[in-house]
XYZ file of C-alpha atoms in Angstrom:
644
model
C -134.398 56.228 -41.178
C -131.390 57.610 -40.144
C -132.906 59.263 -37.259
C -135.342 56.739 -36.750
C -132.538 54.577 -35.527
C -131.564 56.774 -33.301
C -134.542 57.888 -31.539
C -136.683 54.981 -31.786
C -135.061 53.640 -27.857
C -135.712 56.420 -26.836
C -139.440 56.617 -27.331
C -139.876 53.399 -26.144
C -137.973 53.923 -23.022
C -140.694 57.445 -22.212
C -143.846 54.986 -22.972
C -142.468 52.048 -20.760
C -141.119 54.629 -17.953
C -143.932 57.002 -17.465
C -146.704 54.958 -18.170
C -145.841 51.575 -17.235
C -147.819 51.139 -14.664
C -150.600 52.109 -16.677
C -150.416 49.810 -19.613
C -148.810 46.898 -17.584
C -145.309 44.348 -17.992
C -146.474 42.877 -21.248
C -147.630 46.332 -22.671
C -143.780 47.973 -21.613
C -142.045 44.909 -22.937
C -143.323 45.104 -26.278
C -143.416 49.008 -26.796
C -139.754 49.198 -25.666
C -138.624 45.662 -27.598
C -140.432 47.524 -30.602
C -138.716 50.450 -30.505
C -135.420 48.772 -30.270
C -136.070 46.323 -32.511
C -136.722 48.949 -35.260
C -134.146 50.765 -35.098
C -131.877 47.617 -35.731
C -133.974 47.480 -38.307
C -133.466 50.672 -40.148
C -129.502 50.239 -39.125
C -129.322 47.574 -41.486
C -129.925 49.529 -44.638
C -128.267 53.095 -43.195
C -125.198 50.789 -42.879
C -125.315 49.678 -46.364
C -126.198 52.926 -47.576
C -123.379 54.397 -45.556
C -120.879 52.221 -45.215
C -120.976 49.868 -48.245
C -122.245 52.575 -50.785
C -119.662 55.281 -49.106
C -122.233 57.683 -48.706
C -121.585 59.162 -45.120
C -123.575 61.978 -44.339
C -124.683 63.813 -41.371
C -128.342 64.959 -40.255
C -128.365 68.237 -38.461
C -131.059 68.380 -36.192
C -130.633 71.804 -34.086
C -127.996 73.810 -32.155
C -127.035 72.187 -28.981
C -125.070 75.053 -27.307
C -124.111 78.490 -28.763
C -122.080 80.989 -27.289
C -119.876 83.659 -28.686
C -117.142 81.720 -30.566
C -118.289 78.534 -29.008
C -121.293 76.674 -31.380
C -121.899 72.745 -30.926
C -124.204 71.649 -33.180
C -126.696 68.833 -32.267
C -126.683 66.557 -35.226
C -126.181 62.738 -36.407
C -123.321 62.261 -38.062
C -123.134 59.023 -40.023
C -120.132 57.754 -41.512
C -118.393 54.052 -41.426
C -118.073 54.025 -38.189
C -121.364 55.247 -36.723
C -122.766 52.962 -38.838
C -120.796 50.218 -37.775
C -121.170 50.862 -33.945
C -125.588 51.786 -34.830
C -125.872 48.339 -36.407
C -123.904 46.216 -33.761
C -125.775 48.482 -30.512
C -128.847 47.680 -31.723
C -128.727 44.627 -33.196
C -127.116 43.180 -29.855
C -129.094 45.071 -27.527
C -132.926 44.326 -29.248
C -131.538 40.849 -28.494
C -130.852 41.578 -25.148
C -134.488 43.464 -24.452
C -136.225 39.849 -25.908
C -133.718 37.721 -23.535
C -134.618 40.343 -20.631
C -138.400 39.690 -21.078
C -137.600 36.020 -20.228
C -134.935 36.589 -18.113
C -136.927 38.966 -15.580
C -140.419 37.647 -16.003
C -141.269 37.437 -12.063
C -139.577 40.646 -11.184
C -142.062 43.118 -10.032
C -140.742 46.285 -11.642
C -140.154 45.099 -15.174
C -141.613 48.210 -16.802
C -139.054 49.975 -15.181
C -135.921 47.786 -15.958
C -136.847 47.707 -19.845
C -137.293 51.491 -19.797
C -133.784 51.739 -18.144
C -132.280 49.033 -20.934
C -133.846 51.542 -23.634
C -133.008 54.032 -22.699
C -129.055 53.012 -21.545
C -129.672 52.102 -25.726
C -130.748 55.484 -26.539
C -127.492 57.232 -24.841
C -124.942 55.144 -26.388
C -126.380 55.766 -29.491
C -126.445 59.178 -28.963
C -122.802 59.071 -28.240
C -121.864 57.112 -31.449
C -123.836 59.768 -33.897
C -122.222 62.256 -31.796
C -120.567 65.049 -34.398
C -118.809 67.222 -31.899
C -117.168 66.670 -28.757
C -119.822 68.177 -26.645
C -122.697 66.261 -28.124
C -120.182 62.778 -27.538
C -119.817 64.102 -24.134
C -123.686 64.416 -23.650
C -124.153 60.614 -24.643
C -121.346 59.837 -22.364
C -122.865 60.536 -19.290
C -125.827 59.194 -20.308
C -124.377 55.545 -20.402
C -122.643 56.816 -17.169
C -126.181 57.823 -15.470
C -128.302 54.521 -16.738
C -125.576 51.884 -15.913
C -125.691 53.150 -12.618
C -129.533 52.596 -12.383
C -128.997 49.709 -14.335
C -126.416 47.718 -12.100
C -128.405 49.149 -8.868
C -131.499 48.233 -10.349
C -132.315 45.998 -6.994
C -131.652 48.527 -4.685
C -133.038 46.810 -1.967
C -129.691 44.448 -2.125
C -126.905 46.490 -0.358
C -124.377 45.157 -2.765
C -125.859 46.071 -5.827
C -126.459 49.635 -4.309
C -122.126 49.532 -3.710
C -121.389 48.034 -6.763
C -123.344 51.393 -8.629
C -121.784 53.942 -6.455
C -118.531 52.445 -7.245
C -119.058 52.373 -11.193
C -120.203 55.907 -10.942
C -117.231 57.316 -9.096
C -114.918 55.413 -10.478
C -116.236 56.703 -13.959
C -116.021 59.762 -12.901
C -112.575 59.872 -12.559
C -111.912 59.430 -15.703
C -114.927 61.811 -17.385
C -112.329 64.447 -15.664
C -109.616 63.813 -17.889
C -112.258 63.318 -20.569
C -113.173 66.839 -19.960
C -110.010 68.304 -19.341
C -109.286 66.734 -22.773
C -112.301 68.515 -24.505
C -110.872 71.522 -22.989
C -107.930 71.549 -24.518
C -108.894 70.264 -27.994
C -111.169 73.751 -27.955
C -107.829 75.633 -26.545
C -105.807 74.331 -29.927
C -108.571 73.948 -32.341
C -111.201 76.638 -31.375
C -114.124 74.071 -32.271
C -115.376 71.076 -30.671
C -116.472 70.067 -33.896
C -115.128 66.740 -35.714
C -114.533 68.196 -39.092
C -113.197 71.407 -37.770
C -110.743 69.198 -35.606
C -109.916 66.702 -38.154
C -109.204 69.217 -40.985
C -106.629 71.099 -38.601
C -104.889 68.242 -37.181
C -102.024 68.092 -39.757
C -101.168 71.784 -39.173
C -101.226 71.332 -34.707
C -99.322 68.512 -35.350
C -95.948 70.259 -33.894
C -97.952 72.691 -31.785
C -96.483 72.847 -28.039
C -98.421 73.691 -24.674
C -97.737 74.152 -21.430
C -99.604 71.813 -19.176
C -99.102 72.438 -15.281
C -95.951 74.148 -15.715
C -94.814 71.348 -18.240
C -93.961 72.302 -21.828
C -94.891 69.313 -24.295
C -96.211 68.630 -27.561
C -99.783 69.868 -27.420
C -101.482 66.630 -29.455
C -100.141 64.333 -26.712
C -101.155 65.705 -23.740
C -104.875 66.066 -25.737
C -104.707 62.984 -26.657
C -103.458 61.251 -23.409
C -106.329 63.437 -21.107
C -108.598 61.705 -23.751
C -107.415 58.655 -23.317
C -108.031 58.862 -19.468
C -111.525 59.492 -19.845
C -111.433 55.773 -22.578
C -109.696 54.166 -19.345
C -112.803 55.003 -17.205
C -115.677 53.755 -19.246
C -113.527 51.170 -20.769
C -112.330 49.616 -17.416
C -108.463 49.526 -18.319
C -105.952 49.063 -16.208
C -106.070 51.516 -12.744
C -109.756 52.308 -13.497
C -110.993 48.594 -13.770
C -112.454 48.109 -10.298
C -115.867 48.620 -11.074
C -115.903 46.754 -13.842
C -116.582 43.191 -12.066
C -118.562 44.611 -9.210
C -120.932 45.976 -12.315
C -122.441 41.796 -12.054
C -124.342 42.570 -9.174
C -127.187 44.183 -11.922
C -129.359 41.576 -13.382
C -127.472 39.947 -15.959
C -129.596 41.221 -19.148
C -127.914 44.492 -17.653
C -123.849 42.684 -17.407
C -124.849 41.244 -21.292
C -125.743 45.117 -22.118
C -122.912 47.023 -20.627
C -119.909 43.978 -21.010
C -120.735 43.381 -24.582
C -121.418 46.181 -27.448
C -121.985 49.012 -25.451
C -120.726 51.019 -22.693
C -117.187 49.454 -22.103
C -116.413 49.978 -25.760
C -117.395 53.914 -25.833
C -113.677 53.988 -25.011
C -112.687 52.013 -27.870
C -115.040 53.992 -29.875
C -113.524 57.215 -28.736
C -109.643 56.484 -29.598
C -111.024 55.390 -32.976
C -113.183 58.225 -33.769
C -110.234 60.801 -32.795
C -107.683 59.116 -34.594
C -106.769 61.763 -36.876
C -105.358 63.709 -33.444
C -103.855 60.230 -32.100
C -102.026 59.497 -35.064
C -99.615 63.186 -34.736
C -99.327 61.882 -30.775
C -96.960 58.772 -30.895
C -96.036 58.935 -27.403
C -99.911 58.735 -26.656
C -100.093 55.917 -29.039
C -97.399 53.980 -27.389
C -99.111 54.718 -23.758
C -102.470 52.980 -25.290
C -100.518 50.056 -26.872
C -98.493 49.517 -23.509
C -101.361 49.730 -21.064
C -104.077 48.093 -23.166
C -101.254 44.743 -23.203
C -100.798 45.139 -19.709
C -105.099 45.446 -18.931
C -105.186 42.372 -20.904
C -103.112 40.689 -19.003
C -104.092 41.369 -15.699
C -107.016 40.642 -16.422
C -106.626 37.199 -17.930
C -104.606 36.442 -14.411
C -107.653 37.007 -12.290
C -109.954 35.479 -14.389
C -107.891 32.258 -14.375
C -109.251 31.890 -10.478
C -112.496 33.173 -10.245
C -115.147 31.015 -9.542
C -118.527 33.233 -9.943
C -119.559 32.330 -13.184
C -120.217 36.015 -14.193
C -117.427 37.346 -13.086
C -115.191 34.863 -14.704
C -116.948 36.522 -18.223
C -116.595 39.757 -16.641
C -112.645 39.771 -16.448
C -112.891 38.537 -20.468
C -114.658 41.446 -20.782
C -111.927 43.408 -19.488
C -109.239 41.593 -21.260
C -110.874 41.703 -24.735
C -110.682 45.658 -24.469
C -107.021 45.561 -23.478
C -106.624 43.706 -27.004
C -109.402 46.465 -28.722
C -106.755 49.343 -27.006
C -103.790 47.535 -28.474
C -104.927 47.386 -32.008
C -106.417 51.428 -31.547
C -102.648 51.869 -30.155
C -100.534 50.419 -33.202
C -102.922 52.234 -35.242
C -105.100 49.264 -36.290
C -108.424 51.259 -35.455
C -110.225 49.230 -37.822
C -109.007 45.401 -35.832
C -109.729 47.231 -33.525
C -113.872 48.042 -34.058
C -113.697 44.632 -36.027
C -113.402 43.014 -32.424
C -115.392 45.336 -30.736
C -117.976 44.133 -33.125
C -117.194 40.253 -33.073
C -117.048 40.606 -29.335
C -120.078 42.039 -29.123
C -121.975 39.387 -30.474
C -120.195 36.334 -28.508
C -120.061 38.010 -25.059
C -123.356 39.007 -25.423
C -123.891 35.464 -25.897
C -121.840 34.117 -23.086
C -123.901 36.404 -20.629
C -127.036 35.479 -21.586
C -126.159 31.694 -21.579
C -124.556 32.215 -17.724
C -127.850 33.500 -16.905
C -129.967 30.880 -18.744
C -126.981 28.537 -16.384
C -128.176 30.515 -13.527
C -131.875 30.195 -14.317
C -131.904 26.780 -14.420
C -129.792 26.273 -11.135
C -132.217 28.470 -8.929
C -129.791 31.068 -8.757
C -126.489 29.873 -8.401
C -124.090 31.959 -9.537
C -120.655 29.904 -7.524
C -119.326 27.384 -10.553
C -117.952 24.984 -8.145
C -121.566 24.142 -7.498
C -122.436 23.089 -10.721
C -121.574 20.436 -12.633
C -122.938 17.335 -14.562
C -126.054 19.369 -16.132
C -124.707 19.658 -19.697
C -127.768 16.772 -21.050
C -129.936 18.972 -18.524
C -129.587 22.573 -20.205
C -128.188 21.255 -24.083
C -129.041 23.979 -25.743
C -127.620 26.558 -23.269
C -124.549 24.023 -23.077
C -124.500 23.995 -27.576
C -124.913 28.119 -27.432
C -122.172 29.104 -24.951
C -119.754 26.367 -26.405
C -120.092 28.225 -29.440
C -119.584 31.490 -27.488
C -115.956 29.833 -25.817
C -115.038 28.694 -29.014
C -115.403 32.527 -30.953
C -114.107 34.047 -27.650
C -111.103 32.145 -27.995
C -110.065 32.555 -31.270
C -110.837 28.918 -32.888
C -111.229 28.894 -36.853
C -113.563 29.646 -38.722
C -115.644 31.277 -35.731
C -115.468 35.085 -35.411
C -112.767 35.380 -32.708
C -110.719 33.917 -34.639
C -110.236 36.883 -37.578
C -110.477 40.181 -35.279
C -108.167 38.886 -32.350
C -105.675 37.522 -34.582
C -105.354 40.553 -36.729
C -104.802 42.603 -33.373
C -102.013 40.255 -32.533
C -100.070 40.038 -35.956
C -100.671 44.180 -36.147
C -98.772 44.421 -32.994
C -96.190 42.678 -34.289
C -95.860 44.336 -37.659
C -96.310 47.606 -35.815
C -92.288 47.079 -35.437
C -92.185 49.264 -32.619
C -90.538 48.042 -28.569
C -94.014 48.258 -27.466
C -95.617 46.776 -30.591
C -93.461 43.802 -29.637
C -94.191 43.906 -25.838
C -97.670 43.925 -26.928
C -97.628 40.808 -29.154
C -95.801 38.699 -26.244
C -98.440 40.226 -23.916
C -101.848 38.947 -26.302
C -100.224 35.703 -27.150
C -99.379 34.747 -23.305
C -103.216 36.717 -23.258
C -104.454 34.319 -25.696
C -103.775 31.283 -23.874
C -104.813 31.866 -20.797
C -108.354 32.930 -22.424
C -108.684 29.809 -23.952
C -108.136 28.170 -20.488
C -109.778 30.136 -18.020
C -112.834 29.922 -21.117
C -112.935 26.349 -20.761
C -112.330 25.959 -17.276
C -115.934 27.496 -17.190
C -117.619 25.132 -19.599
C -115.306 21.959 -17.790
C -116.610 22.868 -14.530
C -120.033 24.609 -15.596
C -121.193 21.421 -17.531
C -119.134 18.304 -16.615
C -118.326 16.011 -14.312
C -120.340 14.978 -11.168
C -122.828 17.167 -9.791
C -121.590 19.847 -7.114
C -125.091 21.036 -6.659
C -127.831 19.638 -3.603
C -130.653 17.583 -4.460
C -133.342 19.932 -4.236
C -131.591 22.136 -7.160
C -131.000 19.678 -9.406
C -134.128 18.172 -9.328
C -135.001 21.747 -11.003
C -132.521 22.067 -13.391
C -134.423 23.254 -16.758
C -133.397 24.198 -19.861
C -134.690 28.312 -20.323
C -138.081 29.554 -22.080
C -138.467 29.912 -25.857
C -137.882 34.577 -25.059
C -134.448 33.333 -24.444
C -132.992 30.588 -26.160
C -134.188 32.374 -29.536
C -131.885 35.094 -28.765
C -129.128 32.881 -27.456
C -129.490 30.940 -31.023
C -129.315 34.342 -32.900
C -126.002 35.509 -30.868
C -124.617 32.016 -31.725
C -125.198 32.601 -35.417
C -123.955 36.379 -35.021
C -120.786 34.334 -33.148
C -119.881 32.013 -35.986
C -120.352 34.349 -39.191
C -119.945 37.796 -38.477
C -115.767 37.443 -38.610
C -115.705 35.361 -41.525
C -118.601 37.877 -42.952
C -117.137 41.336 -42.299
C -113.070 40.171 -42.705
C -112.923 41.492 -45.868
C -114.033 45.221 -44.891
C -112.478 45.522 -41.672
C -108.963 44.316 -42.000
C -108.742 42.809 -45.832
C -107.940 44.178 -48.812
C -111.932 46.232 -49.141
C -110.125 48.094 -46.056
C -109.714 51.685 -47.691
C -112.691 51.753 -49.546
C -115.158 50.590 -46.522
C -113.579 53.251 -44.402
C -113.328 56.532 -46.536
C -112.606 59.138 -43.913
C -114.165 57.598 -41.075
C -110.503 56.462 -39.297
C -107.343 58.401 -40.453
C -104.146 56.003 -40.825
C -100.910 57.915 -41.748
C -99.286 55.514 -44.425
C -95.811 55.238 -42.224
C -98.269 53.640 -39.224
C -100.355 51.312 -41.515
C -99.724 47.871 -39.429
C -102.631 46.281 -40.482
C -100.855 46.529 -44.329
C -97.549 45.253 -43.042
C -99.272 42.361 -41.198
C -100.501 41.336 -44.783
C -97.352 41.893 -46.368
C -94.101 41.765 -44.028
C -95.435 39.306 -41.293
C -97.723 37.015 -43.310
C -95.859 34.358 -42.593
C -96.951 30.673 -41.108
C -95.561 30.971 -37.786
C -97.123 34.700 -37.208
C -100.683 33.467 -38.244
C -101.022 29.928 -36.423
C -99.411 30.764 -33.503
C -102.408 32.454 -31.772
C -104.735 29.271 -33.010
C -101.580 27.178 -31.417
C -101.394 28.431 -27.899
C -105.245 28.635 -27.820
C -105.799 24.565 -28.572
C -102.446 24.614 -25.705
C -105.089 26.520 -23.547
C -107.932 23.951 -24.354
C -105.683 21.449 -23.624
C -104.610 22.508 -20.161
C -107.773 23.094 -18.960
C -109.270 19.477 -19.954
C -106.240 17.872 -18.566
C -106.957 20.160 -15.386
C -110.782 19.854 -14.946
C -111.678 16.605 -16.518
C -108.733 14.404 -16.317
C -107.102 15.118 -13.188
C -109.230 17.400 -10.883
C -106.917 17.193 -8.395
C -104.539 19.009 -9.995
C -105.493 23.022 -9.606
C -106.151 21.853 -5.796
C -102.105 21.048 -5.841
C -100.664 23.969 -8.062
C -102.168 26.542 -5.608
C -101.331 24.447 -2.507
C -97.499 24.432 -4.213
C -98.120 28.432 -4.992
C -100.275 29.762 -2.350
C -98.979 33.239 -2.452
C -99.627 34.008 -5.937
C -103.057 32.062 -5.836
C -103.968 34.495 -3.830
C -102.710 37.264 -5.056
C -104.843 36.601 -8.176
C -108.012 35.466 -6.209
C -107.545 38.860 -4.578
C -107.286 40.912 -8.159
C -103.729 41.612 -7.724
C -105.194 43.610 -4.390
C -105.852 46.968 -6.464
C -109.549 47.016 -4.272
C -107.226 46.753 -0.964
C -104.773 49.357 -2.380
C -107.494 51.614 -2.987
C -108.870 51.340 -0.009
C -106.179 51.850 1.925
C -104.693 54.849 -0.441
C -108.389 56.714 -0.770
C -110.788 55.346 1.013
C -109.531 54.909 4.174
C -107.627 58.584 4.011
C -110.962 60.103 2.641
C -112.682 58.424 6.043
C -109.481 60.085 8.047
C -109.982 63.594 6.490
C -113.687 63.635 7.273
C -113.043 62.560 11.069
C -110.534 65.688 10.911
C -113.302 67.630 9.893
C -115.820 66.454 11.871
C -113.886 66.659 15.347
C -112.206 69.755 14.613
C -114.512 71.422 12.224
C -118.082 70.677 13.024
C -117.775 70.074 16.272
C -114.391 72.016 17.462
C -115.477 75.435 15.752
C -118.959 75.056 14.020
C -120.653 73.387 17.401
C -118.427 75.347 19.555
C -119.579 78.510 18.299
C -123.250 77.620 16.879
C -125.163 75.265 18.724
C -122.643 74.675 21.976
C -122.000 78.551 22.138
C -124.249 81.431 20.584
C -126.876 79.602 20.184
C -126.532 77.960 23.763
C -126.581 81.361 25.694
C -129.296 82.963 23.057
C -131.593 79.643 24.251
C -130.928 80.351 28.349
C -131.276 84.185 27.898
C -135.009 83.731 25.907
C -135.485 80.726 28.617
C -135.212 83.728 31.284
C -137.217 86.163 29.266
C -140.072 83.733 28.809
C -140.684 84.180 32.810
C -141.447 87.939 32.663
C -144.405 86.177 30.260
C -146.435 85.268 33.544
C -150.140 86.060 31.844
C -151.126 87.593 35.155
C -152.212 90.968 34.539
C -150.759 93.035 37.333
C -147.261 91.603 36.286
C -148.173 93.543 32.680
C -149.430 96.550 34.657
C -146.266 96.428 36.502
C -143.934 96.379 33.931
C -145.665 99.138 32.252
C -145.391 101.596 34.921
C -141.426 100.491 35.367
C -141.488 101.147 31.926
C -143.500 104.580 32.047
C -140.684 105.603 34.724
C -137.506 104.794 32.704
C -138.979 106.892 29.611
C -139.803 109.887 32.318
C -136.323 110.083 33.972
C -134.648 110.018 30.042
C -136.357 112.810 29.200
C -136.081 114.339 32.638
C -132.531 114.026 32.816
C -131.987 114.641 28.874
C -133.716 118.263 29.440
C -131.285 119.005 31.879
């Protein structure tokens, strides 16, 4: 079962990609929805089995790489957390497949797409049974490689082809530091293997290096390179831009890669080394300060968007800030406890934009909406539910992992811990209204759209309102069902050795203990029905208002319709200096010296001197007889005058 689970995507994703064609759409949908759907299915029990039972265990399957010292082993290693991150990938994305059969019914490469959602499946699963660095690595760049097919899956559509390019470089800026960070976890611990590396953290944990001419404590500078990498694929703060560009993929593809999957590898990543992160408090305090900061920024922007997937794009964003601030306080297990909840109910607010998008003939601009909430009630009832768990109303599932994130940073008792806990409060209201603004706007008042589109306005097909109704239920009980695990007293036991917590760093304790006080725990729930508030008054009382505040502030309105201008910065900084050094080497290089030389210069006179030859190549015959005897004369007179 265990590797059933595993491997199951991945078989589907062969059948549907290399003989598609051949057995037709229906045919690829139902191989590849198969093969996802049963490996959620054997998740299920390996979870209880693993995680319930505490009976981790690890299924080696052959040697990856081997050589000399070096041995990586290729092998599934199952433990609370796999098991965790198996069960929610799969669960979500077989969900996702069913929606995507709806969802891309008249596209004419569908056998295609669902092998690409497979096997994008496949990899990240790969990378959460990873048991060495190497292997982690390997399923890595497979999310890396697949998103990039995935988001410029209609590569006819110049934007979509942009928006991939830019997700793949942008990734690969941090997969350097990843790397770099691999490197140097082998140049401390000899082994890229987990149990190796986790058994020999205590003793590095004073161990110095010198890093670019820079003597400092060994574990932080491993543990910050890491962390790089987790910026990358987890779109924080600097390495975000391709992040909301990532919604020009079909939207099956934005519910696949915004919601349990690729953005959290990151996540995953701090948690899974956090017996080397928990020796590296600088490196803590970096992930703490900058996962605040992500979520912040990113709750700015989303406050003015107005495409309706980019709106839950920017959540997206901020939601990891909040999963980097609980990994940096050393609440690893809030942490994966959101990761999971947020799986379920941004998977859910994806799908239900593109059931919203579906039913108005593509429109994707919110101001052009409106009024179709009795139109489209069940999408309307699902992504309510989906605003109300993203932010953070009782008893739905937002409500257990964010707060615990936000009373951990304050029990943390640490300057950042605090900075933090100002930062996801402030966070936590403008979630709530920036979440609502989209329903308001989405569903209510008068109708923004022309005739012709609403007259069309439908509610979606059975393939994907049943999954939309399944996230919803995932959405309203998985907090209130896992609580007790994740961040309540079964804590300890549930975990076993899957996350390492040093007993002076235990927040999530203190939060139960020090800080459980009335204030601390309602003041999240407080600011969030302030955030519902705002927004009605806003967007169903007085519409006229926004139009005022950024006529009053027109400056910073568009300094946050413009993402704080990090796209313009980069431009400006890279781009436009990468364009400058290639001119350089074009005028100068290719065509100063290269052309110059080669096809303007040697070349050049070897092309007029063979031009000349050719003549002597007449074809008349007393020309050959000619040149013969000329010939015949010049050997004569060298030997002639040689003898002599």
């Amino acid at each position: 079962m265990l590797t059933a689970a595993v491997f199951l995507p991945l078989l589907g994703a062969f059948i549907a990609g290399f003989f598609g064609r051949l057995i037709g759409d229906r045919s690829s949908q139902i191989v590849t929805c198969l093969g996802v759907g049963l490996a959620a299915a054997c998740s299920i029990p390996n979870f209880i089995a693993v995680a319930l039972h505490a009976h981790p265990e690890t299924v080696h399957l052959m040697t990856f790489l081997s050589s000399g010292t070096f041995e990586a082993e290729w092998a599934l290693r199952y433990d609370t957390l796999s098991a965790v991150m198996v069960m929610t990938v799969t669960c979500v994305s077989t969900l996702i497949h069913v929606y995507a059969c709806g969802y891309m019914s008249h596209d004419d490469s569908q056998p295609r797409f669902m092998a690409y959602l497979s096997l994008f499946t496949f990899a990240m699963l790969m990378l959460v049974t990873a048991d060495n660095l190497v292997q982690l690595f390997f399923g890595w760049e497979g999310v890396g490689l697949v998103s990039y097919l995935l988001i410029g899956f209609w590569f006819k559509k110049p934007s979509a082809c942009a928006a991939a390019i830019k997700a793949f470089v942008v990734n690969r800026v941090g997969d350097f530091g990843f790397l770099l960070g691999i490197f140097a976890v082998y140049f401390i611990f000899d082994s890229v293997n987990f149990d190796v590396i986790f058994d020999a953290a205590p003793g590095k944990a004073e161990s110095a290096v010198t890093f670019f001419g820079i003597h400092a404590h060994a574990l932080t500078i491993t543990c910050l390179l890491l962390f790089v990498g987790a910026m990358g694929k987890s779109a924080q703060l600097f390495l975000h831009t391709w992040l909301p560009d990532a919604m020009e993929g079909p939207t099956p593809v934005s519910a696949l890669i915004h919601a349990a999957t690729m953005v959290t590898a990151g996540v995953f990543l701090v948690a899974r080394m956090s017996p080397l992160f928990e020796y590296a408090p600088d490196a803590l305090a970096f992930v703490t300060f900058l996962g605040a900061t992500t979520a912040f920024f990113a709750a700015t922007v989303g406050c003015v968007q107005n495409d309706i997937k980019r709106i839950i794009a920017y959540s997206t964003c901020s939601q990891l800030g909040y999963m980097f601030v609980a990994c940096g306080v050393s609440a690893y297990q809030g942490g994966i406890f959101h990761l999971m909840t947020h799986a379920w109910f941004k998977a859910l607010l994806f799908l239900s934009a593109g059931a919203v998008i579906h039913a108005m003939s593509d429109e994707q601009d919110i101001r052009k909406m409106g009024g179709i909430w009795k139109l489209i009630p069940v999408t309307f009832g699902v992504m309510t539910i989906g605003t109300i768990a993203i932010t953070g109303i009782p008893p739905f599932s937002g409500f257990f992992s964010k707060d615990m994130i936000i009373e951990s940073a304050l029990a943390s008792g640490t300057g950042v811990g605090t900075y933090a806990y100002v930062m996801t409060i402030l966070v936590a209201l403008l979630t709530s209204f920036y979440s609502w603004r989209l329903i308001f706007i989405t569903f209510f008042g008068k109708p923004r759209a022309d005739h012709h589109t609403m007259e069309h306005v439908h509610e979606s097909p059975l393939v994907m309102l049943i999954p939309l109704g399944l996230l919803a239920v995932g959405a309203i009980f998985i907090g209130g069902g896992f609580n007790h695990f994740f961040v309540g007293e079964g804590r300890e036991h549930f975990w076993g050795e899957a996350i390492k917590v040093l007993h002076e760093n235990d927040s999530i304790h203190r939060a139960h203990t020090e800080h459980h006080n009335f204030f601390v725990q309602w003041l999240p729930l407080i600011v969030s029905l302030l955030g519902l508030g705002w927004a009605y008054l806003f967007y169903v009382r007085r519409t006229d208002l926004p139009g005022k505040l950024a006529a009053q502030f027109p400056d910073i309105y568009r300094f946050l319709l413009n993402k704080w201008y990090f796209d313009e910065l980069y431009n400006w900084l890279f781009v436009q200096n990468a364009f400058r050094l290639g001119r350089i080497f074009w005028k100068i290089g290719d065509t100063g010296i290269i052309d110059r030389f080669g096809p303007d210069g040697i070349a050049m006179v070897t092309a007029k001197a063979a031009q000349r030859l050719r003549t002597v190549q007449s074809g008349y015959l007393y020309h050959y007889a000619f040149a013969m005897i000329v010939g015949i004369a010049v050997i004569v007179t060298w030997f002639v005058v040689g003898a002599h």
